[in-house]
PDB file of C-alpha atoms in Angstrom:
ATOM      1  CA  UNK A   7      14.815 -32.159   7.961  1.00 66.00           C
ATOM      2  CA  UNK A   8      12.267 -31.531  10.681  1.00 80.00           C
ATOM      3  CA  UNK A   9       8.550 -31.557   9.188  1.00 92.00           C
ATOM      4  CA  UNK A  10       6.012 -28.863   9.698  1.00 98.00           C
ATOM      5  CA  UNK A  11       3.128 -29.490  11.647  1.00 98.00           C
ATOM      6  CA  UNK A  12       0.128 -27.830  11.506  1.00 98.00           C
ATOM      7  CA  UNK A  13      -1.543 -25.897  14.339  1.00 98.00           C
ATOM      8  CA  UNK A  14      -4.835 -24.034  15.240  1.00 98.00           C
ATOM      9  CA  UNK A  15      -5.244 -21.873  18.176  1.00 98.00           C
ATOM     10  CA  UNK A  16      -7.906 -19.498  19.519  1.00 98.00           C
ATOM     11  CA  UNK A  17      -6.673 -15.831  20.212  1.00 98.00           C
ATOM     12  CA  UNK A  18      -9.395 -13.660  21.192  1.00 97.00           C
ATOM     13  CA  UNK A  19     -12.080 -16.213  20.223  1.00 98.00           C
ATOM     14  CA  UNK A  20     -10.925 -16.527  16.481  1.00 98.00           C
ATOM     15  CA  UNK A  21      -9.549 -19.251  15.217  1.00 98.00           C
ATOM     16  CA  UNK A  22      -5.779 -18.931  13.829  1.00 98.00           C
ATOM     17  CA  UNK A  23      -3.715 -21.628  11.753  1.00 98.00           C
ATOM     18  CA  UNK A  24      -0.610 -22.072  10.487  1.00 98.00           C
ATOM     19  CA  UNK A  25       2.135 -24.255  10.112  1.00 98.00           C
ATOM     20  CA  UNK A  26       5.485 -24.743  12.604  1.00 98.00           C
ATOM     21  CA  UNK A  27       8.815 -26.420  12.588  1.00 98.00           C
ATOM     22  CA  UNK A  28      10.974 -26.096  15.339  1.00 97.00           C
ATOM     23  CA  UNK A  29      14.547 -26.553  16.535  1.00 97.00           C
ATOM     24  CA  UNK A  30      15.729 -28.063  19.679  1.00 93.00           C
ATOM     25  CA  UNK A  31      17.592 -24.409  20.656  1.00 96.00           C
ATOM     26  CA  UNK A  32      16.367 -22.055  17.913  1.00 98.00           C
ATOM     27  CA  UNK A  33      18.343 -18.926  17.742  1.00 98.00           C
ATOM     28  CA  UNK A  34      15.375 -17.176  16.671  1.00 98.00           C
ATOM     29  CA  UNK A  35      11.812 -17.300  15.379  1.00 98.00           C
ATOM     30  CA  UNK A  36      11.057 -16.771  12.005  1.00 99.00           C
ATOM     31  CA  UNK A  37       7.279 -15.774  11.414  1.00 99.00           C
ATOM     32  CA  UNK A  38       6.312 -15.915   7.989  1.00 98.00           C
ATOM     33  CA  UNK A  39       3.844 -14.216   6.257  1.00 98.00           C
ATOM     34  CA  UNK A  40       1.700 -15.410   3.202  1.00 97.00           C
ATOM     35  CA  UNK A  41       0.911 -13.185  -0.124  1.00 96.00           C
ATOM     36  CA  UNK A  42      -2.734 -13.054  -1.805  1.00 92.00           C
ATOM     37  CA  UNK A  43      -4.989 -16.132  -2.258  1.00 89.00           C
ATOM     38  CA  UNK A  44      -2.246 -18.413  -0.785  1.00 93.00           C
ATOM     39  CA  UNK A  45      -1.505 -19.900   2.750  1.00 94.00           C
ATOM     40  CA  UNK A  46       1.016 -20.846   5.114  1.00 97.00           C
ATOM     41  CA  UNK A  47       1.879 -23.919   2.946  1.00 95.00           C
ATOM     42  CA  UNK A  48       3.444 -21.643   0.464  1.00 97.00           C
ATOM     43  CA  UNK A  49       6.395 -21.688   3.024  1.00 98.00           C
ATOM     44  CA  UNK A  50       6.719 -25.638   2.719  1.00 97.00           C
ATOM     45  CA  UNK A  51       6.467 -26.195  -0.800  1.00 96.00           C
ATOM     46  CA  UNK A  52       4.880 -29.528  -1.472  1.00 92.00           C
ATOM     47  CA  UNK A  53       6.926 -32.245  -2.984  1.00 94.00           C
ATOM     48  CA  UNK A  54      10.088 -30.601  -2.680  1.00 96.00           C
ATOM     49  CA  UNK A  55      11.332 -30.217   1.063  1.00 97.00           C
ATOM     50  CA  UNK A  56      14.436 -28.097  -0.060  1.00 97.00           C
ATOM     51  CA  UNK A  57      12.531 -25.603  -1.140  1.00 98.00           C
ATOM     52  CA  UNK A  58      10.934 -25.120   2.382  1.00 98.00           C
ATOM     53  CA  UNK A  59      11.296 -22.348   4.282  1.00 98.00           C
ATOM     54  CA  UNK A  60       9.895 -23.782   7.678  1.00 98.00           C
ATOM     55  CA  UNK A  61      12.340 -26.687   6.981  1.00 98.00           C
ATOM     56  CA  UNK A  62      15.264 -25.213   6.125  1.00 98.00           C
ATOM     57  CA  UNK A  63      14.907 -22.808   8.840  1.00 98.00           C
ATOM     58  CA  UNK A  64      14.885 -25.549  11.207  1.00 98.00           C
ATOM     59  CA  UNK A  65      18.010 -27.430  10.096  1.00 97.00           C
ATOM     60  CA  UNK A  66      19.794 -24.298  10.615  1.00 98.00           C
ATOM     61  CA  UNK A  67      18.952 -23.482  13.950  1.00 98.00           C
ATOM     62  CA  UNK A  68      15.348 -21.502  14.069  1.00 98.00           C
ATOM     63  CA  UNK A  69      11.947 -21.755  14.499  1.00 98.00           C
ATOM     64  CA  UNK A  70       9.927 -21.253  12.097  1.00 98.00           C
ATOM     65  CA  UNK A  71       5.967 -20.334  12.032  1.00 98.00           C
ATOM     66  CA  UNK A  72       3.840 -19.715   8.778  1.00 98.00           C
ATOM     67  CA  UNK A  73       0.942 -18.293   9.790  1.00 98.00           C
ATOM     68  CA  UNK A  74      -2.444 -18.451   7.710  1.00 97.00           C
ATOM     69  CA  UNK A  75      -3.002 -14.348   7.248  1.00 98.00           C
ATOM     70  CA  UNK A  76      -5.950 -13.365   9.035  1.00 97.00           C
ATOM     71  CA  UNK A  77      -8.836 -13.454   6.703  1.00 96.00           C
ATOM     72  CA  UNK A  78      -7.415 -17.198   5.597  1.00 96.00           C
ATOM     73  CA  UNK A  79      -7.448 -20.337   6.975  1.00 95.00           C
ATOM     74  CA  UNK A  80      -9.601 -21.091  10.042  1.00 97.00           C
ATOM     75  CA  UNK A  81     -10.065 -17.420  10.417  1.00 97.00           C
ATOM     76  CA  UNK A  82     -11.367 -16.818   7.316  1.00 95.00           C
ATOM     77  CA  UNK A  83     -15.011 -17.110   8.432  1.00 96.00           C
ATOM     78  CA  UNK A  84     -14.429 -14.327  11.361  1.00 97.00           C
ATOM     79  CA  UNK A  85     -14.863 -11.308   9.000  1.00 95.00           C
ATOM     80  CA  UNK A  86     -15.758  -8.686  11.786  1.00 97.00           C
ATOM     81  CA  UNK A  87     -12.985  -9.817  13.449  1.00 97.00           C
ATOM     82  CA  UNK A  88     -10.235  -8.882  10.812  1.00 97.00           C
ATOM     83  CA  UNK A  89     -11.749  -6.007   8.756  1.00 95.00           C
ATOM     84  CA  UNK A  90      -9.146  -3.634  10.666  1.00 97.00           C
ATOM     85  CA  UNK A  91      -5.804  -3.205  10.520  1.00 97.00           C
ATOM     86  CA  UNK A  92      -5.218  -3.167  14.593  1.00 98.00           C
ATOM     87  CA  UNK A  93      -7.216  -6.746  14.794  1.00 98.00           C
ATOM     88  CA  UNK A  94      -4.994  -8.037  12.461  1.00 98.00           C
ATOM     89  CA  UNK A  95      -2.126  -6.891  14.141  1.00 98.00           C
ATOM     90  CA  UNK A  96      -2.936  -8.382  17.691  1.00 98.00           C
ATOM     91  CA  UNK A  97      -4.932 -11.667  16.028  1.00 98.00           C
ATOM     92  CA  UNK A  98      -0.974 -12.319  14.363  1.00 98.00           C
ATOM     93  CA  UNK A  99       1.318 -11.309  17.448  1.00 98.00           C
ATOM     94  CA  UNK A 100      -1.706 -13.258  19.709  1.00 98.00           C
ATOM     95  CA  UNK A 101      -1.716 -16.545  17.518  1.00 98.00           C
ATOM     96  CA  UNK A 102       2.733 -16.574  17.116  1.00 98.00           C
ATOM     97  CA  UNK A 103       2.294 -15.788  20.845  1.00 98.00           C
ATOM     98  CA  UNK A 104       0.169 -19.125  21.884  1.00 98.00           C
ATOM     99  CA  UNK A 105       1.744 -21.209  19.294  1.00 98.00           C
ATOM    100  CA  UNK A 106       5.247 -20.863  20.802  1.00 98.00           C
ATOM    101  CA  UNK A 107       3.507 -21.239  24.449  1.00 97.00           C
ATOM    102  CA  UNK A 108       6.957 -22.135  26.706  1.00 96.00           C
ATOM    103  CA  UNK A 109       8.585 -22.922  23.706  1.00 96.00           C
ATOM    104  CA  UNK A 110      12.316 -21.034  23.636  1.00 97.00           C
ATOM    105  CA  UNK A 111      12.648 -18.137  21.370  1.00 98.00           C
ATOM    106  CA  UNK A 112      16.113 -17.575  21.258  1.00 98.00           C
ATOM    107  CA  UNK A 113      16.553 -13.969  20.809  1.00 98.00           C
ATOM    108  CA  UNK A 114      13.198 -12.986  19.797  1.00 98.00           C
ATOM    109  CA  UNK A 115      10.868 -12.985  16.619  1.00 98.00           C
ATOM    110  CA  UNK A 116      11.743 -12.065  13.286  1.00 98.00           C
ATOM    111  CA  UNK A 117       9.236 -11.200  10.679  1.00 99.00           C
ATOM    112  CA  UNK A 118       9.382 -12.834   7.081  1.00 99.00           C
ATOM    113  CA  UNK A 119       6.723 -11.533   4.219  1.00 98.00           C
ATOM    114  CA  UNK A 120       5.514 -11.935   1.087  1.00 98.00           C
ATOM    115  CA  UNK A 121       3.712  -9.581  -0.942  1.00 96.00           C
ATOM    116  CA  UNK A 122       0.437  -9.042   0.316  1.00 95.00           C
ATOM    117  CA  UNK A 123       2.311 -10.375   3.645  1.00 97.00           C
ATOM    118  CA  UNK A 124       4.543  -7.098   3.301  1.00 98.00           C
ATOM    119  CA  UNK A 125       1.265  -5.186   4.963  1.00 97.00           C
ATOM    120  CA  UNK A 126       0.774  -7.289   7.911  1.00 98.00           C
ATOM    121  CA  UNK A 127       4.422  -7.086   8.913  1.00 98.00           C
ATOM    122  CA  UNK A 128       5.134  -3.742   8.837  1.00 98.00           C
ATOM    123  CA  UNK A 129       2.496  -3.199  10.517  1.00 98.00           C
ATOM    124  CA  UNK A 130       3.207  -5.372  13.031  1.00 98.00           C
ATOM    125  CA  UNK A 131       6.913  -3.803  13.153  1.00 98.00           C
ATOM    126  CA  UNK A 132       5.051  -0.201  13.343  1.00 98.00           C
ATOM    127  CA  UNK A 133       3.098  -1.054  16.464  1.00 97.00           C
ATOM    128  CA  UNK A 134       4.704  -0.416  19.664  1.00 96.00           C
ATOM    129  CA  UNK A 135       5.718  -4.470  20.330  1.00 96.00           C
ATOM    130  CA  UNK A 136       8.235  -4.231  16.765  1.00 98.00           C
ATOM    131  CA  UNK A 137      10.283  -2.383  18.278  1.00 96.00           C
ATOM    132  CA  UNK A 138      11.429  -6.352  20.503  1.00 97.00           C
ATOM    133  CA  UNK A 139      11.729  -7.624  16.917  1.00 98.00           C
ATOM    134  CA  UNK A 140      14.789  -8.786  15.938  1.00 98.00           C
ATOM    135  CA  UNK A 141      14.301  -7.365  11.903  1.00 98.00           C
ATOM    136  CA  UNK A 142      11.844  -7.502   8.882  1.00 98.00           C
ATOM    137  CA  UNK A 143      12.284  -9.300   5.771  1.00 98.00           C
ATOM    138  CA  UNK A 144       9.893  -7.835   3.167  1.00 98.00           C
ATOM    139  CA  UNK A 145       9.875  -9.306  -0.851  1.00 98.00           C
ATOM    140  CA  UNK A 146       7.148  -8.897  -3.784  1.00 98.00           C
ATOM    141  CA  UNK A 147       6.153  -5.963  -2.869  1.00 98.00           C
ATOM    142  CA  UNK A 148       6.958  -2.331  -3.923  1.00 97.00           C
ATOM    143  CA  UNK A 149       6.450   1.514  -4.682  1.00 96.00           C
ATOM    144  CA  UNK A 150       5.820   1.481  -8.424  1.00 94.00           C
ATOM    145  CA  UNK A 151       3.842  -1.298 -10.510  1.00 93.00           C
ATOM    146  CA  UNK A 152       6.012  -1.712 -13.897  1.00 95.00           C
ATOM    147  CA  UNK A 153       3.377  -0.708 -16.332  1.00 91.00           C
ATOM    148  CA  UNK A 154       2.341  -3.586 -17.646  1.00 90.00           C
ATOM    149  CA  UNK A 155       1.708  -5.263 -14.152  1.00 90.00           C
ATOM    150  CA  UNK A 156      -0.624  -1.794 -13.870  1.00 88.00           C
ATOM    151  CA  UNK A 157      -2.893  -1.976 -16.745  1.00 86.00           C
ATOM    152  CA  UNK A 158      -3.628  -5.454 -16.056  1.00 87.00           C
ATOM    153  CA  UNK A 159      -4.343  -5.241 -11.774  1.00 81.00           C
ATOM    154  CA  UNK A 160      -6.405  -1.829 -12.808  1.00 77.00           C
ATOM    155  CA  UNK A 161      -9.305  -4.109 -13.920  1.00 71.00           C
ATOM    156  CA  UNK A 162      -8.760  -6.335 -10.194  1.00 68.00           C
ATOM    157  CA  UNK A 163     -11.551  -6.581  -7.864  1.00 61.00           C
ATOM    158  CA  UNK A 164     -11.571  -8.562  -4.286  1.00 56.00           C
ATOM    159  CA  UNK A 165     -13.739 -11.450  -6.367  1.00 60.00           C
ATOM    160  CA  UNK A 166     -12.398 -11.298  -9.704  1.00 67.00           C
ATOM    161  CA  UNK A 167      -8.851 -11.901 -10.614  1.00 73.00           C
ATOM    162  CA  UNK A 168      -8.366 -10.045 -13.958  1.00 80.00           C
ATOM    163  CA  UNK A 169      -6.890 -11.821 -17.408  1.00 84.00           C
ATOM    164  CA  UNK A 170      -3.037 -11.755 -17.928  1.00 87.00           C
ATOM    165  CA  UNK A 171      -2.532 -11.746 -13.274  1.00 89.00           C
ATOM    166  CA  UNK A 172      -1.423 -15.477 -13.843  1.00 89.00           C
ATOM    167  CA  UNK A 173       1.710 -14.287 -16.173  1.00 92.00           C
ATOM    168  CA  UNK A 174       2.671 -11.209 -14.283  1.00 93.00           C
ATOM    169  CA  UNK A 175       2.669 -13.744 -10.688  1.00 94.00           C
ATOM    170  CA  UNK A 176       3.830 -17.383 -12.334  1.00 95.00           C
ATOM    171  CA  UNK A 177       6.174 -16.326 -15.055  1.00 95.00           C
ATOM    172  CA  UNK A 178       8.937 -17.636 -15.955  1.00 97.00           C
ATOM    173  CA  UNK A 179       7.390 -21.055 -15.424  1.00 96.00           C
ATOM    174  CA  UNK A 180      10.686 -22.768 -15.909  1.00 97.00           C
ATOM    175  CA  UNK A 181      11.800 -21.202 -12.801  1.00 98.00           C
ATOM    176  CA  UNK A 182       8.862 -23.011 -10.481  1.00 97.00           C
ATOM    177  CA  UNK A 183       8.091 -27.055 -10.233  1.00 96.00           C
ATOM    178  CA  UNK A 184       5.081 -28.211 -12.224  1.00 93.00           C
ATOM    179  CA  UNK A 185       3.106 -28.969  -9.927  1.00 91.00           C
ATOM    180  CA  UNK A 186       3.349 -25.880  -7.921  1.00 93.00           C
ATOM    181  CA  UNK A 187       2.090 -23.914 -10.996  1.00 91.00           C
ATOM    182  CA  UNK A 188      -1.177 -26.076 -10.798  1.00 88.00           C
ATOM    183  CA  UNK A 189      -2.116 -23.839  -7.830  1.00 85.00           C
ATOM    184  CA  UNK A 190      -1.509 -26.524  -5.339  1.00 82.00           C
ATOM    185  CA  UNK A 191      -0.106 -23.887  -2.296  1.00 84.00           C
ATOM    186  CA  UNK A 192      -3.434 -21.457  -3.288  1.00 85.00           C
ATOM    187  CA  UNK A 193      -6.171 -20.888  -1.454  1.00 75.00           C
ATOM    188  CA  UNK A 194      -9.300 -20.745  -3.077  1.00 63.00           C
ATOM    189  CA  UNK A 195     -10.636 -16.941  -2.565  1.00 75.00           C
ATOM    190  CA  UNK A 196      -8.025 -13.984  -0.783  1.00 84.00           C
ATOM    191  CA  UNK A 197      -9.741 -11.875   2.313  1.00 91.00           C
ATOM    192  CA  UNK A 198     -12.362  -9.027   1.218  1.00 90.00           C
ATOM    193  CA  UNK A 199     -10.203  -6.455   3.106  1.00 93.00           C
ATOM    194  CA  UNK A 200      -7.447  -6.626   0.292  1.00 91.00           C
ATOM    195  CA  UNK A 201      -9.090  -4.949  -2.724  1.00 85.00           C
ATOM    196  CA  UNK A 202      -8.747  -2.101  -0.558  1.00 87.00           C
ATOM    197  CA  UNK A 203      -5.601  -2.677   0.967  1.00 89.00           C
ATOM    198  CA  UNK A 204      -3.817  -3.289  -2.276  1.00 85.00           C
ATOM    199  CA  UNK A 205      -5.117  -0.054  -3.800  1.00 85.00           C
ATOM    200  CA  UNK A 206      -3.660   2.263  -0.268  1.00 89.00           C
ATOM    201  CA  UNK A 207      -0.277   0.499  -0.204  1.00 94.00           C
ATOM    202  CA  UNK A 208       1.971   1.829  -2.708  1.00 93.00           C
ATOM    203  CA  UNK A 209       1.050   5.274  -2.262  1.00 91.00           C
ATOM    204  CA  UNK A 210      -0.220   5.813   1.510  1.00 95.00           C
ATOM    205  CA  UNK A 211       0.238   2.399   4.188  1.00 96.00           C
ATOM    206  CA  UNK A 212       3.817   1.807   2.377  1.00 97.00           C
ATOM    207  CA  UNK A 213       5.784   5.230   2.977  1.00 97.00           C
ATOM    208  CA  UNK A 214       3.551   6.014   6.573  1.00 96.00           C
ATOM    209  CA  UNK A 215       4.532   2.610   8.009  1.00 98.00           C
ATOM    210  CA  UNK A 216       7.933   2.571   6.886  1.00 98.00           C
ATOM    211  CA  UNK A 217       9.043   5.519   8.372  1.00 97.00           C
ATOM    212  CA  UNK A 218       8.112   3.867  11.916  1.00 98.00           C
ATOM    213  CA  UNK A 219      10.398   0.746  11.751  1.00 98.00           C
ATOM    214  CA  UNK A 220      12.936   0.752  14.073  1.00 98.00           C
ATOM    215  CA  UNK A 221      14.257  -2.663  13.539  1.00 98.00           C
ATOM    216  CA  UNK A 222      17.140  -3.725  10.808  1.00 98.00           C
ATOM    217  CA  UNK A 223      15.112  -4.225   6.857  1.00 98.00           C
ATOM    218  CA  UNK A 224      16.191  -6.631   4.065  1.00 98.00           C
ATOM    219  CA  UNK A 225      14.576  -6.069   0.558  1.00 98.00           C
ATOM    220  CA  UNK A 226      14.867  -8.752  -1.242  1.00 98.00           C
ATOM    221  CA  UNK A 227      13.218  -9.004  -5.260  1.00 98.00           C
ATOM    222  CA  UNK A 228      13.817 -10.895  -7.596  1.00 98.00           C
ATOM    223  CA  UNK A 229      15.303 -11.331 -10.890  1.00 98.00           C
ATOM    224  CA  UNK A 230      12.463 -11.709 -13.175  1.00 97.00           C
ATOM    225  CA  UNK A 231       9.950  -9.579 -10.955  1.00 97.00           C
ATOM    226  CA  UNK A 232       6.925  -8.528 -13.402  1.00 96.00           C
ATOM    227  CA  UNK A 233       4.804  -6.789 -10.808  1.00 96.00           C
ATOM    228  CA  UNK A 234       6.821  -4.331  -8.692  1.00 97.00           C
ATOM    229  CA  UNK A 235       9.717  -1.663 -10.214  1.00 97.00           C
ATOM    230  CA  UNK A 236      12.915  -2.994  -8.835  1.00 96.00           C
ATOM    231  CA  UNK A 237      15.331  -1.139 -10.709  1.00 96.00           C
ATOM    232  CA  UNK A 238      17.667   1.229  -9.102  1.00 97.00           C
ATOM    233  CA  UNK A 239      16.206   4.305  -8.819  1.00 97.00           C
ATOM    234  CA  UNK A 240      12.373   2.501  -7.627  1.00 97.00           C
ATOM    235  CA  UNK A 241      14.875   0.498  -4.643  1.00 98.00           C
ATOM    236  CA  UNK A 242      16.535   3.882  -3.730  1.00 98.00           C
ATOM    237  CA  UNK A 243      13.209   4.954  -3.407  1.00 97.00           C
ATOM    238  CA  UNK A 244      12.243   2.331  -0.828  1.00 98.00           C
ATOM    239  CA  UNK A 245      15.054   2.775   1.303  1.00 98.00           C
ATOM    240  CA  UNK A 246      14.573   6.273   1.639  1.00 98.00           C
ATOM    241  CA  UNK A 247      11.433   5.514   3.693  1.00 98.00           C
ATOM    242  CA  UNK A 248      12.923   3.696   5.864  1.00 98.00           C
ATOM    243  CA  UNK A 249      14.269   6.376   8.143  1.00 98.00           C
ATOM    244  CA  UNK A 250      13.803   5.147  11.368  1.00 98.00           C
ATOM    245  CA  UNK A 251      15.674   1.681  10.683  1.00 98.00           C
ATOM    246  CA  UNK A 252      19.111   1.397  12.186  1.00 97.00           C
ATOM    247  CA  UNK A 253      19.983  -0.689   8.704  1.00 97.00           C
ATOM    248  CA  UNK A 254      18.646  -1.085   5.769  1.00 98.00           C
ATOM    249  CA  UNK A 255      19.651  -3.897   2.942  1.00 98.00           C
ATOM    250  CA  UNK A 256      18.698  -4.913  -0.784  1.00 97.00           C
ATOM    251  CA  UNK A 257      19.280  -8.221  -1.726  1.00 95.00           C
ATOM    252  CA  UNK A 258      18.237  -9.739  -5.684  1.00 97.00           C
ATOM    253  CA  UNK A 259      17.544 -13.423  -6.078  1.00 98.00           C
ATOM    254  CA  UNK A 260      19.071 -14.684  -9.340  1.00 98.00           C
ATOM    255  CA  UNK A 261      16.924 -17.137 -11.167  1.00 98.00           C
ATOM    256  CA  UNK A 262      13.500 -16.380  -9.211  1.00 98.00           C
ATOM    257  CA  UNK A 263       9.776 -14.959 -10.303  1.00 98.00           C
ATOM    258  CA  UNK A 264       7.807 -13.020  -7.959  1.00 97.00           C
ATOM    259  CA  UNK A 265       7.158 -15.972  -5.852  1.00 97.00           C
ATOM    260  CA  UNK A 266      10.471 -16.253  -4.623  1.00 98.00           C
ATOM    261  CA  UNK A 267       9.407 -18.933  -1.657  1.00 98.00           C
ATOM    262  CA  UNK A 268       7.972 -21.458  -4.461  1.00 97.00           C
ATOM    263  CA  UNK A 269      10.611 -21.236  -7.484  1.00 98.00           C
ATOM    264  CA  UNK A 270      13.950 -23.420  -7.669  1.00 98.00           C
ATOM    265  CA  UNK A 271      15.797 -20.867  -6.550  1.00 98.00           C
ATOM    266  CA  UNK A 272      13.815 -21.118  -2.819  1.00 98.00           C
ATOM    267  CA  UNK A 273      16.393 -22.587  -0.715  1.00 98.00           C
ATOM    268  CA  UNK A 274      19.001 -19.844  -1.887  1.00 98.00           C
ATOM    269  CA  UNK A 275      17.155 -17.159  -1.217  1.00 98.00           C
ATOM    270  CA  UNK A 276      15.863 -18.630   2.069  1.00 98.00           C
ATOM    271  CA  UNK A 277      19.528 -18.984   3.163  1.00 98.00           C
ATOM    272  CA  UNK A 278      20.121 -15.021   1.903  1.00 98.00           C
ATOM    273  CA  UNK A 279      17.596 -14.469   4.244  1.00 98.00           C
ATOM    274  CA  UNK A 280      18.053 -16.566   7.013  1.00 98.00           C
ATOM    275  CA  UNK A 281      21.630 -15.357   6.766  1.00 98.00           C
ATOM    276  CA  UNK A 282      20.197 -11.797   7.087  1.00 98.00           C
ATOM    277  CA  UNK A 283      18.677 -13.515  10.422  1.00 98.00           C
ATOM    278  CA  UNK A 284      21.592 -14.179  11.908  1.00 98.00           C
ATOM    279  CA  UNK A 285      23.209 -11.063  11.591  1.00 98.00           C
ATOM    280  CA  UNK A 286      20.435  -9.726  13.617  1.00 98.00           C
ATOM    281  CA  UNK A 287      20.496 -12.056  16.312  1.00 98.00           C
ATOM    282  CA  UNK A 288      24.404 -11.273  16.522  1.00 96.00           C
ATOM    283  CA  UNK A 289      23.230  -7.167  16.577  1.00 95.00           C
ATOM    284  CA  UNK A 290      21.444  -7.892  19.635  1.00 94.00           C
ATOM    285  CA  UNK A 291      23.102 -10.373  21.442  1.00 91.00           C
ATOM    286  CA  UNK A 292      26.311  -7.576  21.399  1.00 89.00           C
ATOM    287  CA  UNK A 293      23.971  -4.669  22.567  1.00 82.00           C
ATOM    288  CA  UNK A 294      22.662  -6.828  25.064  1.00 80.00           C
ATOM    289  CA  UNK A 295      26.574  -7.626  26.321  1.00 73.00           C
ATOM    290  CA  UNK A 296      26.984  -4.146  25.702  1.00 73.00           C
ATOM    291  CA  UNK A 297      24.496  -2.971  27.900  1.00 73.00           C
ATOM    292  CA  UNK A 298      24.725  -5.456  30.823  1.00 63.00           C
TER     293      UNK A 298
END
């Protein structure tokens, strides 16, 4: 497997990091978004290179960029520059934009995200440049909090993490490698913008910036999810918002905690997904024969 390498790059005079892996002819570009108090490296899973998304991506044919959130990594400093959701919007599409440079695309850019993550893309997929996207991936993330996920992130602020987070984020911990549950993929403090952003999601950013998304959705949650409702009715729920997308698509990860990109079951679901990938790039690569 190809290895990640790690990149920095200056989009409107902000500092953006990240990690990328690339393949010779990529059919696509996989952009990857980060939860909370993580970083790009939660896509490359340290000590176990199966469990990569940025590598397995590769070996089957994409590119693939994790990008430190804005607010994290070498932006985190910046804080006037990120405190809105439009900066964060262009500082992502600016930095995926320099990284790749002349590098081929293949049929475009396809957004991958991780709770928190989940904001960034669909917001990025709600601005007038998703509509070139090739699809979303979205996971960790919801409409409803199951109720015991709510009485404990009630008590959350943007400095303090509240007692009982760890079980509701890390549990199972048979499902995840030791090491990973030592917090070795965190970062040390998440953006100030969050507390806020985590409070408007479920009920107000979630259902407005759904509606706008005019690219194919996967949903994917997983088995032993302890923060988000994923039962039937909740995912009926989410799709229903998603009225503007020409598909939409559930998928559950057997085996897997909320962090689905860090558990043993990684390199299935990033195959689901990558999977889901392909059968985008096929979508448009027939509307484009179609149309020419």
């Amino acid at each position: 497997m190809s290895a990640p390498r790690p990149r920095v790059v200056i989009v409107d005079g902000v500092p953006m990091s990240g990690l990328i892996c690339e393949a010779d002819n990529p059919r696509a570009v996989v952009v990857a978004f980060h939860g909370g108090a993580s970083t790009a490296a939660y896509f490359d899973c340290p000590g176990h290179p199966r469990l990569s998304l940025l590598r397995t991506g590769a070996a089957l044919g994409f590119t693939v960029v994790a990008l430190d959130r804005p607010g994290y990594g070498s932006s985190a400093p910046y804080l006037d520059a990120i405190e809105l959701p439009e900066q964060r919007v262009s500082l992502a599409y600016g930095a995926v934009d320099t990284m790749l440079g002349s590098r081929p695309r293949g049929a475009g850019l396809f957004l991958f995200a991780h709770s928190n993550g989940c904001e960034l893309a669909l917001r990025m997929a709600a601005d007038q440049r998703g509509a070139d996207l090739l699809g979303v991936e979205l996971a960790g993330t919801g409409l409803r909090y199951q109720d015991a996920a709510l009485d404990v992130l009630k008590s959350a602020t943007a400095t303090r993490r509240p007692p009982g987070l760890r079980e509701l984020l890390w549990q199972p911990a048979d499902l995840y490698p030791a090491e990973v549950l030592t917090g070795i993929t965190n970062s040390s403090t998440g953006a100030p913008y969050e507390a806020a952003m985590v409070k408007d999601w479920p009920a107000q950013d979630f259902p407005a910036l759904a509606g706008q998304v005019q690219v194919p959705v996967q949903f994917s949650h997983a088995e032993h999810e302890r923060v988000w409702r994923s039962d039937p009715e909740a995912l009926a729920q989410i799709a229903a918002m998603f009225t503007s997308a020409p598909r939409f698509v559930t998928n559950e990860i057997a085996n897997a905690g909320h962090n689905l990109s860090l558990g043993f079951a990684a390199e299935d679901y990033h195959r689901k997904v990558l999977s889901f990938v392909d059968e985008c790039v096929d979508e448009r690569n027939n509307t484009e024969v179609e149309a020419g």
